[in-house]
Amino acid sequence: MESESSRSRREQQDNSDNFQVVPSTPSYSDTEEPLLGHDRDQEDPSDSNQELVKGEGDTEELEPVEWSPAMKMIGGIIKKVASPILRIVFAPQAQRTFIKGTAIVIVLLWVLLTSITAYITFYRQYVPKTAHIEPIYFQYHQQQEGPLGVVDLTHGKAYVPLRHEQAYDVSVQLHVPTSDINFDLGNFMIKTWLQTADGTSVVHSSRPAILRYQSKTQRILHVFAKALPLLVGLSEESQVITVPLIKGYMEDKSKSVTQAIVSVSTHQLQLYDANIHVIADFRGLRHYMYHRRFITASGFIIMFILIEIICAAIAWKFFGQNLWNKIHAVFEQMELEEQLRREEEQENPEDGSVAAENRNEEEEDGYDAYHNEQNPLGSSTGVDTTIHHQHQQQRH
């Protein structure tokens, strides 16, 4: 009997192992399954999105930083020292004073820069070029009485080199060797002509020239004294002769000088090189502007500053003050209206709360309108709905 009962128990256990329990599911008709499936599809995204939003919003709270006593002491000292300064700096009256001071400094710097620029422009236009120094290349021809050189003062450009109503001094500088031939030559003549572009001579001058006399003994001693520089090539036996030809030539605007012709009376003169110098002889205001630059510049800059200040004061008196008063009145009216509105809200807090609710409703309507534009089919996601509710909770 015991064997049969134990055998029956084993068979029941084997049968239970061969079968698995399947949970029962409700049966749906064919018409109900698509609808229920559609409802599940609509509910699942919102639930998952809400869970995502909640997951994103959850942040771990950071533990507060514990400062050392030394850092706390240093921070307290800095706070005690900086607090009075910050109160003064960030006070409304100090800020207004700072803004006014900054505006005044900017205006003064602008006036100073414009005055300096005006003086530099005036100086460049009024004071001409000081000197015109050009080399002379003499041409030696046997048919001529002496060598002749033509100097183009314009360098081939279409401009007038000399300023009209300005006096000029013209001279020729000759660099000649101290040879026996030049010493024995004695006096010779230097001639010059100032001509216009069509070859018309405006002024002509002729002056004598001679080497500075040196006896043979003096020349020998001079050579011994400079023996080493002469051997090395740092010095040479020569003289520079400067011959003034024209003094105080006044340029005429109708007859502008463009070239100069220079000639020497003899071919025997030995010559290294030669230059013509046309130097401006400043007179009157130009003399002071060139030779007393700092004093004249300071005087003109101060004068320009005063002129700018006077013009600005006149413009402010007739135009700027009325415009400023109008703008100031508009700002005062706006500030007064804002102050009255705040006083009304303080006296009637219920009206203020109603106005705040109206503003919140307007914001919600604007949000809904924007949401409808973004989703014309009316399909909204759970993320947008959750964010919208969070904004509403923050406003409340």
mmCIF file of C-alpha atoms in Angstrom:
data_model
loop_
_atom_site.group_PDB
_atom_site.id
_atom_site.type_symbol
_atom_site.label_atom_id
_atom_site.label_comp_id
_atom_site.label_asym_id
_atom_site.label_seq_id
_atom_site.Cartn_x
_atom_site.Cartn_y
_atom_site.Cartn_z
ATOM 1 C CA MET A 1 0.000 0.000 0.000
ATOM 2 C CA GLU A 2 2.746 2.347 0.919
ATOM 3 C CA SER A 3 4.464 1.639 -2.327
ATOM 4 C CA GLU A 4 1.330 2.358 -4.327
ATOM 5 C CA SER A 5 0.699 5.631 -2.498
ATOM 6 C CA SER A 6 4.280 6.771 -3.014
ATOM 7 C CA ARG A 7 4.078 5.787 -6.657
ATOM 8 C CA SER A 8 0.916 7.874 -7.135
ATOM 9 C CA ARG A 9 2.603 10.913 -5.529
ATOM 10 C CA ARG A 10 5.546 10.706 -7.920
ATOM 11 C CA GLU A 11 3.217 10.562 -10.916
ATOM 12 C CA GLN A 12 1.373 13.695 -9.729
ATOM 13 C CA GLN A 13 4.659 15.565 -9.294
ATOM 14 C CA ASP A 14 5.802 14.563 -12.776
ATOM 15 C CA ASN A 15 2.551 15.771 -14.280
ATOM 16 C CA SER A 16 2.812 19.100 -12.466
ATOM 17 C CA ASP A 17 6.373 19.577 -13.771
ATOM 18 C CA ASN A 18 5.292 19.052 -17.365
ATOM 19 C CA PHE A 19 2.693 21.807 -17.251
ATOM 20 C CA GLN A 20 3.115 25.635 -16.707
ATOM 21 C CA VAL A 21 0.510 28.005 -15.328
ATOM 22 C CA VAL A 22 -0.514 30.727 -17.829
ATOM 23 C CA PRO A 23 -2.265 33.846 -16.436
ATOM 24 C CA SER A 24 -5.717 34.411 -17.749
ATOM 25 C CA THR A 25 -6.257 37.418 -20.062
ATOM 26 C CA PRO A 26 -9.569 39.061 -20.701
ATOM 27 C CA SER A 27 -11.012 38.470 -24.111
ATOM 28 C CA TYR A 28 -11.846 41.389 -26.317
ATOM 29 C CA SER A 29 -13.889 41.580 -29.380
ATOM 30 C CA ASP A 30 -12.429 42.546 -32.716
ATOM 31 C CA THR A 31 -13.978 46.016 -32.591
ATOM 32 C CA GLU A 32 -12.702 46.828 -29.095
ATOM 33 C CA GLU A 33 -9.045 45.850 -29.592
ATOM 34 C CA PRO A 34 -8.011 48.714 -31.967
ATOM 35 C CA LEU A 35 -9.667 51.327 -29.753
ATOM 36 C CA LEU A 36 -8.056 50.018 -26.607
ATOM 37 C CA GLY A 37 -4.711 49.754 -28.374
ATOM 38 C CA HIS A 38 -5.063 53.366 -29.539
ATOM 39 C CA ASP A 39 -5.834 54.506 -25.985
ATOM 40 C CA ARG A 40 -2.790 52.684 -24.695
ATOM 41 C CA ASP A 41 -0.646 54.320 -27.411
ATOM 42 C CA GLN A 42 -1.891 57.750 -26.360
ATOM 43 C CA GLU A 43 -1.348 57.160 -22.658
ATOM 44 C CA ASP A 44 2.100 55.541 -22.835
ATOM 45 C CA PRO A 45 4.118 58.502 -24.317
ATOM 46 C CA SER A 46 2.760 60.997 -21.793
ATOM 47 C CA ASP A 47 3.523 58.685 -18.874
ATOM 48 C CA SER A 48 7.032 57.984 -20.138
ATOM 49 C CA ASN A 49 7.671 61.673 -20.877
ATOM 50 C CA GLN A 50 6.470 62.675 -17.417
ATOM 51 C CA GLU A 51 8.825 60.118 -15.926
ATOM 52 C CA LEU A 52 11.644 61.527 -18.082
ATOM 53 C CA VAL A 53 10.887 65.089 -17.013
ATOM 54 C CA LYS A 54 10.777 64.048 -13.380
ATOM 55 C CA GLY A 55 14.038 62.225 -13.824
ATOM 56 C CA GLU A 56 15.660 65.275 -15.424
ATOM 57 C CA GLY A 57 14.323 67.638 -12.753
ATOM 58 C CA ASP A 58 15.658 65.531 -9.886
ATOM 59 C CA THR A 59 19.122 66.846 -8.954
ATOM 60 C CA GLU A 60 21.339 65.665 -6.207
ATOM 61 C CA GLU A 61 21.753 68.156 -3.411
ATOM 62 C CA LEU A 62 25.363 69.278 -3.072
ATOM 63 C CA GLU A 63 26.909 69.286 0.325
ATOM 64 C CA PRO A 64 27.790 72.779 1.618
ATOM 65 C CA VAL A 65 31.461 73.735 1.403
ATOM 66 C CA GLU A 66 33.085 74.083 4.782
ATOM 67 C CA TRP A 67 35.638 76.899 4.869
ATOM 68 C CA SER A 68 38.612 76.858 7.162
ATOM 69 C CA PRO A 69 38.763 79.378 10.050
ATOM 70 C CA ALA A 70 41.624 81.257 8.361
ATOM 71 C CA MET A 71 39.597 81.721 5.163
ATOM 72 C CA LYS A 72 36.595 82.872 7.202
ATOM 73 C CA MET A 73 38.758 85.402 9.027
ATOM 74 C CA ILE A 74 40.216 86.733 5.750
ATOM 75 C CA GLY A 75 36.727 86.944 4.236
ATOM 76 C CA GLY A 76 35.472 88.855 7.278
ATOM 77 C CA ILE A 77 38.340 91.352 7.048
ATOM 78 C CA ILE A 78 37.750 91.875 3.312
ATOM 79 C CA LYS A 79 34.044 92.354 3.954
ATOM 80 C CA LYS A 80 34.673 94.951 6.669
ATOM 81 C CA VAL A 81 37.117 96.869 4.476
ATOM 82 C CA ALA A 82 35.131 96.653 1.234
ATOM 83 C CA SER A 83 31.630 97.248 2.616
ATOM 84 C CA PRO A 84 31.981 101.042 3.158
ATOM 85 C CA ILE A 85 33.646 101.465 -0.223
ATOM 86 C CA LEU A 86 30.970 99.441 -1.998
ATOM 87 C CA ARG A 87 28.228 101.383 -0.234
ATOM 88 C CA ILE A 88 29.722 104.628 -1.498
ATOM 89 C CA VAL A 89 30.390 103.301 -5.007
ATOM 90 C CA PHE A 90 26.982 101.707 -5.510
ATOM 91 C CA ALA A 91 24.997 104.518 -3.907
ATOM 92 C CA PRO A 92 22.565 106.158 -6.377
ATOM 93 C CA GLN A 93 24.066 109.606 -5.847
ATOM 94 C CA ALA A 94 27.595 108.283 -6.397
ATOM 95 C CA GLN A 95 26.522 106.491 -9.562
ATOM 96 C CA ARG A 96 24.925 109.668 -10.922
ATOM 97 C CA THR A 97 28.077 111.618 -10.083
ATOM 98 C CA PHE A 98 30.235 108.959 -11.738
ATOM 99 C CA ILE A 99 28.118 108.995 -14.898
ATOM 100 C CA LYS A 100 28.213 112.786 -15.075
ATOM 101 C CA GLY A 101 31.965 112.840 -14.471
ATOM 102 C CA THR A 102 32.561 110.195 -17.134
ATOM 103 C CA ALA A 103 30.459 112.122 -19.641
ATOM 104 C CA ILE A 104 32.356 115.342 -18.889
ATOM 105 C CA VAL A 105 35.746 113.612 -19.277
ATOM 106 C CA ILE A 106 34.699 112.047 -22.599
ATOM 107 C CA VAL A 107 33.463 115.401 -23.908
ATOM 108 C CA LEU A 108 36.674 117.175 -22.839
ATOM 109 C CA LEU A 109 38.861 114.494 -24.438
ATOM 110 C CA TRP A 110 36.820 114.718 -27.643
ATOM 111 C CA VAL A 111 37.181 118.524 -27.689
ATOM 112 C CA LEU A 112 40.940 118.247 -27.063
ATOM 113 C CA LEU A 113 41.456 115.651 -29.816
ATOM 114 C CA THR A 114 39.435 117.632 -32.354
ATOM 115 C CA SER A 115 41.383 120.805 -31.471
ATOM 116 C CA ILE A 116 44.736 119.042 -31.931
ATOM 117 C CA THR A 117 43.561 117.570 -35.244
ATOM 118 C CA ALA A 118 42.367 120.997 -36.392
ATOM 119 C CA TYR A 119 45.741 122.588 -35.572
ATOM 120 C CA ILE A 120 47.714 119.841 -37.353
ATOM 121 C CA THR A 121 45.542 120.263 -40.447
ATOM 122 C CA PHE A 122 45.942 124.048 -40.323
ATOM 123 C CA TYR A 123 49.732 123.736 -39.905
ATOM 124 C CA ARG A 124 50.076 121.426 -42.895
ATOM 125 C CA GLN A 125 48.000 123.703 -45.087
ATOM 126 C CA TYR A 126 49.512 127.026 -43.983
ATOM 127 C CA VAL A 127 53.219 126.228 -43.479
ATOM 128 C CA PRO A 128 54.856 125.066 -46.740
ATOM 129 C CA LYS A 129 57.770 122.729 -47.223
ATOM 130 C CA THR A 130 60.861 124.228 -45.631
ATOM 131 C CA ALA A 131 63.581 123.315 -48.131
ATOM 132 C CA HIS A 132 63.904 121.990 -51.667
ATOM 133 C CA ILE A 133 67.395 120.486 -52.094
ATOM 134 C CA GLU A 134 68.100 118.993 -55.512
ATOM 135 C CA PRO A 135 71.342 117.698 -57.089
ATOM 136 C CA ILE A 136 72.841 119.461 -60.110
ATOM 137 C CA TYR A 137 74.255 117.331 -62.918
ATOM 138 C CA PHE A 138 76.478 119.579 -65.027
ATOM 139 C CA GLN A 139 76.869 118.859 -68.737
ATOM 140 C CA TYR A 140 80.305 119.638 -70.192
ATOM 141 C CA HIS A 141 80.216 120.709 -73.856
ATOM 142 C CA GLN A 142 83.026 122.483 -75.681
ATOM 143 C CA GLN A 143 80.558 124.709 -77.521
ATOM 144 C CA GLN A 144 79.346 126.205 -74.251
ATOM 145 C CA GLU A 145 81.153 128.786 -72.204
ATOM 146 C CA GLY A 146 80.973 126.531 -69.130
ATOM 147 C CA PRO A 147 79.174 123.453 -67.798
ATOM 148 C CA LEU A 148 75.372 123.728 -67.574
ATOM 149 C CA GLY A 149 72.843 121.829 -65.409
ATOM 150 C CA VAL A 150 69.007 121.737 -65.503
ATOM 151 C CA VAL A 151 67.118 120.914 -62.292
ATOM 152 C CA ASP A 152 63.464 119.803 -62.367
ATOM 153 C CA LEU A 153 61.859 120.918 -59.081
ATOM 154 C CA THR A 154 58.622 118.986 -59.742
ATOM 155 C CA HIS A 155 60.299 115.570 -60.332
ATOM 156 C CA GLY A 156 58.092 115.108 -63.388
ATOM 157 C CA LYS A 157 54.834 115.518 -61.439
ATOM 158 C CA ALA A 158 51.999 117.977 -62.037
ATOM 159 C CA TYR A 159 52.260 120.090 -58.896
ATOM 160 C CA VAL A 160 53.636 123.473 -57.854
ATOM 161 C CA PRO A 161 56.740 123.020 -55.643
ATOM 162 C CA LEU A 162 56.824 126.576 -54.243
ATOM 163 C CA ARG A 163 54.039 128.262 -52.225
ATOM 164 C CA HIS A 164 52.708 131.550 -53.587
ATOM 165 C CA GLU A 165 53.189 134.686 -51.468
ATOM 166 C CA GLN A 166 56.090 132.984 -49.707
ATOM 167 C CA ALA A 167 59.675 134.280 -49.805
ATOM 168 C CA TYR A 168 62.499 131.895 -50.784
ATOM 169 C CA ASP A 169 66.310 132.067 -50.700
ATOM 170 C CA VAL A 170 68.177 130.298 -53.519
ATOM 171 C CA SER A 171 71.807 129.189 -53.218
ATOM 172 C CA VAL A 172 74.219 126.741 -54.878
ATOM 173 C CA GLN A 173 76.557 124.451 -52.939
ATOM 174 C CA LEU A 174 79.732 123.188 -54.671
ATOM 175 C CA HIS A 175 81.897 120.359 -53.361
ATOM 176 C CA VAL A 176 85.375 120.847 -54.899
ATOM 177 C CA PRO A 177 88.839 119.317 -54.276
ATOM 178 C CA THR A 178 91.628 121.492 -52.825
ATOM 179 C CA SER A 179 93.847 121.004 -55.852
ATOM 180 C CA ASP A 180 96.437 123.401 -57.264
ATOM 181 C CA ILE A 181 94.272 123.915 -60.377
ATOM 182 C CA ASN A 182 91.286 125.119 -58.351
ATOM 183 C CA PHE A 183 93.493 127.367 -56.164
ATOM 184 C CA ASP A 184 95.176 128.839 -59.258
ATOM 185 C CA LEU A 185 91.792 129.348 -60.964
ATOM 186 C CA GLY A 186 90.801 132.181 -58.647
ATOM 187 C CA ASN A 187 87.322 133.671 -59.028
ATOM 188 C CA PHE A 188 84.676 132.106 -61.257
ATOM 189 C CA MET A 189 80.998 132.905 -61.849
ATOM 190 C CA ILE A 190 77.872 130.942 -60.927
ATOM 191 C CA LYS A 191 74.663 131.797 -62.786
ATOM 192 C CA THR A 192 71.094 130.610 -62.219
ATOM 193 C CA TRP A 193 67.691 131.060 -63.876
ATOM 194 C CA LEU A 194 64.322 130.180 -62.364
ATOM 195 C CA GLN A 195 61.879 129.220 -65.130
ATOM 196 C CA THR A 196 58.232 128.268 -65.537
ATOM 197 C CA ALA A 197 56.959 125.134 -67.270
ATOM 198 C CA ASP A 198 56.989 126.840 -70.698
ATOM 199 C CA GLY A 199 60.638 127.959 -70.322
ATOM 200 C CA THR A 200 59.980 131.595 -69.380
ATOM 201 C CA SER A 201 62.630 132.979 -67.027
ATOM 202 C CA VAL A 202 61.081 134.525 -63.937
ATOM 203 C CA VAL A 203 64.270 135.619 -62.166
ATOM 204 C CA HIS A 204 67.990 135.525 -63.017
ATOM 205 C CA SER A 205 71.071 135.928 -60.851
ATOM 206 C CA SER A 206 74.874 135.694 -61.151
ATOM 207 C CA ARG A 207 77.394 135.604 -58.277
ATOM 208 C CA PRO A 208 81.188 135.108 -58.009
ATOM 209 C CA ALA A 209 82.785 132.268 -56.062
ATOM 210 C CA ILE A 210 86.302 131.260 -54.988
ATOM 211 C CA LEU A 211 87.973 128.585 -52.886
ATOM 212 C CA ARG A 212 89.048 129.598 -49.382
ATOM 213 C CA TYR A 213 92.750 130.428 -49.571
ATOM 214 C CA GLN A 214 95.309 128.040 -48.083
ATOM 215 C CA SER A 215 99.048 128.422 -48.439
ATOM 216 C CA LYS A 216 101.190 125.468 -49.450
ATOM 217 C CA THR A 217 102.656 125.190 -45.955
ATOM 218 C CA GLN A 218 99.177 125.133 -44.435
ATOM 219 C CA ARG A 219 98.044 122.473 -46.850
ATOM 220 C CA ILE A 220 101.111 120.320 -46.082
ATOM 221 C CA LEU A 221 100.525 120.596 -42.331
ATOM 222 C CA HIS A 222 96.847 119.854 -42.844
ATOM 223 C CA VAL A 223 97.742 116.693 -44.766
ATOM 224 C CA PHE A 224 100.150 115.561 -42.007
ATOM 225 C CA ALA A 225 97.494 116.209 -39.330
ATOM 226 C CA LYS A 226 94.957 114.090 -41.201
ATOM 227 C CA ALA A 227 97.369 111.492 -42.543
ATOM 228 C CA LEU A 228 95.726 108.452 -40.955
ATOM 229 C CA PRO A 229 92.085 109.407 -41.794
ATOM 230 C CA LEU A 230 93.203 110.258 -45.319
ATOM 231 C CA LEU A 231 94.886 106.885 -45.733
ATOM 232 C CA VAL A 232 91.882 105.007 -44.326
ATOM 233 C CA GLY A 233 89.444 107.020 -46.441
ATOM 234 C CA LEU A 234 87.603 108.728 -43.581
ATOM 235 C CA SER A 235 88.610 112.189 -44.780
ATOM 236 C CA GLU A 236 89.483 113.922 -48.034
ATOM 237 C CA GLU A 237 91.133 117.098 -49.269
ATOM 238 C CA SER A 238 88.149 119.158 -50.305
ATOM 239 C CA GLN A 239 86.093 122.262 -49.596
ATOM 240 C CA VAL A 240 82.391 123.051 -49.719
ATOM 241 C CA ILE A 241 81.575 126.405 -51.305
ATOM 242 C CA THR A 242 78.108 127.893 -50.675
ATOM 243 C CA VAL A 243 77.155 130.654 -53.108
ATOM 244 C CA PRO A 244 73.969 132.652 -52.260
ATOM 245 C CA LEU A 245 72.295 133.651 -55.517
ATOM 246 C CA ILE A 246 68.724 134.912 -54.887
ATOM 247 C CA LYS A 247 67.492 136.479 -51.656
ATOM 248 C CA GLY A 248 63.792 136.824 -50.743
ATOM 249 C CA TYR A 249 62.246 135.623 -54.007
ATOM 250 C CA MET A 250 58.427 135.848 -53.755
ATOM 251 C CA GLU A 251 56.545 133.161 -55.641
ATOM 252 C CA ASP A 252 53.823 134.433 -57.991
ATOM 253 C CA LYS A 253 50.792 132.150 -58.436
ATOM 254 C CA SER A 254 50.372 133.084 -62.103
ATOM 255 C CA LYS A 255 54.070 132.353 -62.834
ATOM 256 C CA SER A 256 54.914 129.235 -60.867
ATOM 257 C CA VAL A 257 58.544 128.136 -60.958
ATOM 258 C CA THR A 258 59.038 124.494 -61.983
ATOM 259 C CA GLN A 259 62.744 124.268 -62.951
ATOM 260 C CA ALA A 260 66.123 125.934 -62.373
ATOM 261 C CA ILE A 261 69.156 126.242 -64.665
ATOM 262 C CA VAL A 262 72.644 126.582 -63.152
ATOM 263 C CA SER A 263 75.895 127.230 -65.041
ATOM 264 C CA VAL A 264 79.590 127.717 -64.171
ATOM 265 C CA SER A 265 81.705 130.208 -66.106
ATOM 266 C CA THR A 266 84.701 127.921 -66.734
ATOM 267 C CA HIS A 267 85.416 124.313 -67.676
ATOM 268 C CA GLN A 268 88.631 124.274 -65.631
ATOM 269 C CA LEU A 269 86.864 124.056 -62.274
ATOM 270 C CA GLN A 270 87.296 120.582 -60.803
ATOM 271 C CA LEU A 271 84.084 119.495 -59.108
ATOM 272 C CA TYR A 272 82.932 116.526 -56.997
ATOM 273 C CA ASP A 273 79.204 117.313 -56.821
ATOM 274 C CA ALA A 274 76.792 120.246 -56.575
ATOM 275 C CA ASN A 275 73.343 120.976 -55.124
ATOM 276 C CA ILE A 276 70.813 123.764 -55.396
ATOM 277 C CA HIS A 277 69.024 124.866 -52.204
ATOM 278 C CA VAL A 278 65.646 126.624 -52.273
ATOM 279 C CA ILE A 279 64.962 127.520 -48.621
ATOM 280 C CA ALA A 280 61.700 129.069 -47.412
ATOM 281 C CA ASP A 281 62.202 132.354 -45.548
ATOM 282 C CA PHE A 282 59.302 132.316 -43.068
ATOM 283 C CA ARG A 283 57.960 135.641 -41.895
ATOM 284 C CA GLY A 284 55.131 136.704 -39.628
ATOM 285 C CA LEU A 285 52.862 133.938 -38.334
ATOM 286 C CA ARG A 286 54.654 131.231 -40.318
ATOM 287 C CA HIS A 287 57.931 132.194 -38.649
ATOM 288 C CA TYR A 288 56.451 131.702 -35.160
ATOM 289 C CA MET A 289 54.623 128.507 -36.156
ATOM 290 C CA TYR A 290 57.885 126.986 -37.440
ATOM 291 C CA HIS A 291 60.468 128.354 -34.978
ATOM 292 C CA ARG A 292 58.214 128.539 -31.859
ATOM 293 C CA ARG A 293 56.201 125.391 -32.388
ATOM 294 C CA PHE A 294 55.214 124.524 -28.816
ATOM 295 C CA ILE A 295 54.045 128.023 -27.860
ATOM 296 C CA THR A 296 52.084 128.542 -31.082
ATOM 297 C CA ALA A 297 50.552 125.058 -30.964
ATOM 298 C CA SER A 298 49.400 125.574 -27.355
ATOM 299 C CA GLY A 299 47.872 128.956 -28.192
ATOM 300 C CA PHE A 300 46.018 127.675 -31.264
ATOM 301 C CA ILE A 301 44.760 124.532 -29.482
ATOM 302 C CA ILE A 302 43.392 126.629 -26.593
ATOM 303 C CA MET A 303 41.746 128.959 -29.099
ATOM 304 C CA PHE A 304 40.129 126.030 -30.940
ATOM 305 C CA ILE A 305 38.885 124.594 -27.610
ATOM 306 C CA LEU A 306 37.279 127.919 -26.689
ATOM 307 C CA ILE A 307 35.649 128.157 -30.121
ATOM 308 C CA GLU A 308 34.207 124.640 -29.778
ATOM 309 C CA ILE A 309 32.911 125.363 -26.258
ATOM 310 C CA ILE A 310 31.288 128.624 -27.390
ATOM 311 C CA CYS A 311 29.648 126.918 -30.381
ATOM 312 C CA ALA A 312 28.438 124.070 -28.157
ATOM 313 C CA ALA A 313 27.005 126.553 -25.624
ATOM 314 C CA ILE A 314 25.157 128.436 -28.371
ATOM 315 C CA ALA A 315 23.777 125.194 -29.814
ATOM 316 C CA TRP A 316 22.673 124.083 -26.328
ATOM 317 C CA LYS A 317 21.008 127.433 -25.649
ATOM 318 C CA PHE A 318 18.955 127.522 -28.837
ATOM 319 C CA PHE A 319 18.386 123.835 -29.656
ATOM 320 C CA GLY A 320 19.667 121.324 -27.119
ATOM 321 C CA GLN A 321 18.027 122.667 -23.965
ATOM 322 C CA ASN A 322 14.495 122.554 -25.383
ATOM 323 C CA LEU A 323 15.015 119.025 -26.678
ATOM 324 C CA TRP A 324 16.451 117.892 -23.335
ATOM 325 C CA ASN A 325 13.522 119.405 -21.429
ATOM 326 C CA LYS A 326 11.043 117.575 -23.651
ATOM 327 C CA ILE A 327 12.803 114.248 -23.210
ATOM 328 C CA HIS A 328 13.106 114.816 -19.456
ATOM 329 C CA ALA A 329 9.388 115.646 -19.215
ATOM 330 C CA VAL A 330 8.473 112.432 -21.032
ATOM 331 C CA PHE A 331 10.598 110.350 -18.645
ATOM 332 C CA GLU A 332 9.152 112.130 -15.619
ATOM 333 C CA GLN A 333 5.617 111.457 -16.867
ATOM 334 C CA MET A 334 6.405 107.771 -17.328
ATOM 335 C CA GLU A 335 7.965 107.567 -13.867
ATOM 336 C CA LEU A 336 4.957 109.337 -12.309
ATOM 337 C CA GLU A 337 2.519 106.948 -13.983
ATOM 338 C CA GLU A 338 4.525 103.959 -12.763
ATOM 339 C CA GLN A 339 4.583 105.358 -9.220
ATOM 340 C CA LEU A 340 0.808 105.961 -9.244
ATOM 341 C CA ARG A 341 0.221 102.417 -10.470
ATOM 342 C CA ARG A 342 2.350 101.002 -7.659
ATOM 343 C CA GLU A 343 0.514 103.111 -5.068
ATOM 344 C CA GLU A 344 -2.840 101.888 -6.379
ATOM 345 C CA GLU A 345 -1.674 98.286 -6.155
ATOM 346 C CA GLN A 346 -0.504 98.839 -2.566
ATOM 347 C CA GLU A 347 -3.822 100.477 -1.575
ATOM 348 C CA ASN A 348 -5.956 97.815 -3.314
ATOM 349 C CA PRO A 349 -4.089 94.509 -3.066
ATOM 350 C CA GLU A 350 -7.131 92.617 -4.390
ATOM 351 C CA ASP A 351 -7.063 94.658 -7.575
ATOM 352 C CA GLY A 352 -3.360 94.012 -7.805
ATOM 353 C CA SER A 353 -3.890 90.269 -7.451
ATOM 354 C CA VAL A 354 -6.646 90.422 -10.065
ATOM 355 C CA ALA A 355 -4.319 92.293 -12.401
ATOM 356 C CA ALA A 356 -1.604 89.705 -11.763
ATOM 357 C CA GLU A 357 -4.055 86.901 -12.510
ATOM 358 C CA ASN A 358 -5.072 88.660 -15.714
ATOM 359 C CA ARG A 359 -1.434 88.910 -16.717
ATOM 360 C CA ASN A 360 -0.951 85.214 -15.951
ATOM 361 C CA GLU A 361 -4.002 84.361 -18.045
ATOM 362 C CA GLU A 362 -2.646 86.468 -20.899
ATOM 363 C CA GLU A 363 0.674 84.638 -20.661
ATOM 364 C CA GLU A 364 -1.114 81.279 -20.682
ATOM 365 C CA ASP A 365 -3.177 82.307 -23.709
ATOM 366 C CA GLY A 366 0.009 83.384 -25.467
ATOM 367 C CA TYR A 367 1.640 80.063 -24.610
ATOM 368 C CA ASP A 368 -1.375 78.126 -25.904
ATOM 369 C CA ALA A 369 -1.414 80.153 -29.118
ATOM 370 C CA TYR A 370 2.299 79.501 -29.639
ATOM 371 C CA HIS A 371 1.768 75.793 -28.892
ATOM 372 C CA ASN A 372 -1.092 75.592 -31.407
ATOM 373 C CA GLU A 373 1.107 77.231 -34.048
ATOM 374 C CA GLN A 374 3.858 74.722 -33.395
ATOM 375 C CA ASN A 375 1.372 71.778 -33.422
ATOM 376 C CA PRO A 376 -1.350 72.608 -35.963
ATOM 377 C CA LEU A 377 -2.856 69.075 -35.746
ATOM 378 C CA GLY A 378 -3.514 69.502 -32.058
ATOM 379 C CA SER A 379 -1.183 66.654 -31.018
ATOM 380 C CA SER A 380 0.672 67.588 -27.863
ATOM 381 C CA THR A 381 3.394 65.681 -26.114
ATOM 382 C CA GLY A 382 3.635 64.992 -22.469
ATOM 383 C CA VAL A 383 6.902 66.985 -22.190
ATOM 384 C CA ASP A 384 5.266 70.231 -23.348
ATOM 385 C CA THR A 385 2.298 69.675 -20.999
ATOM 386 C CA THR A 386 4.570 69.008 -18.043
ATOM 387 C CA ILE A 387 6.793 72.052 -18.770
ATOM 388 C CA HIS A 388 3.672 74.215 -19.119
ATOM 389 C CA HIS A 389 2.380 73.035 -15.733
ATOM 390 C CA GLN A 390 5.765 73.698 -14.174
ATOM 391 C CA HIS A 391 5.731 77.278 -15.511
ATOM 392 C CA GLN A 392 2.239 77.764 -14.072
ATOM 393 C CA GLN A 393 3.369 76.486 -10.662
ATOM 394 C CA GLN A 394 6.391 78.838 -10.700
ATOM 395 C CA ARG A 395 4.174 81.838 -11.515
ATOM 396 C CA HIS A 396 1.718 80.950 -8.744
#
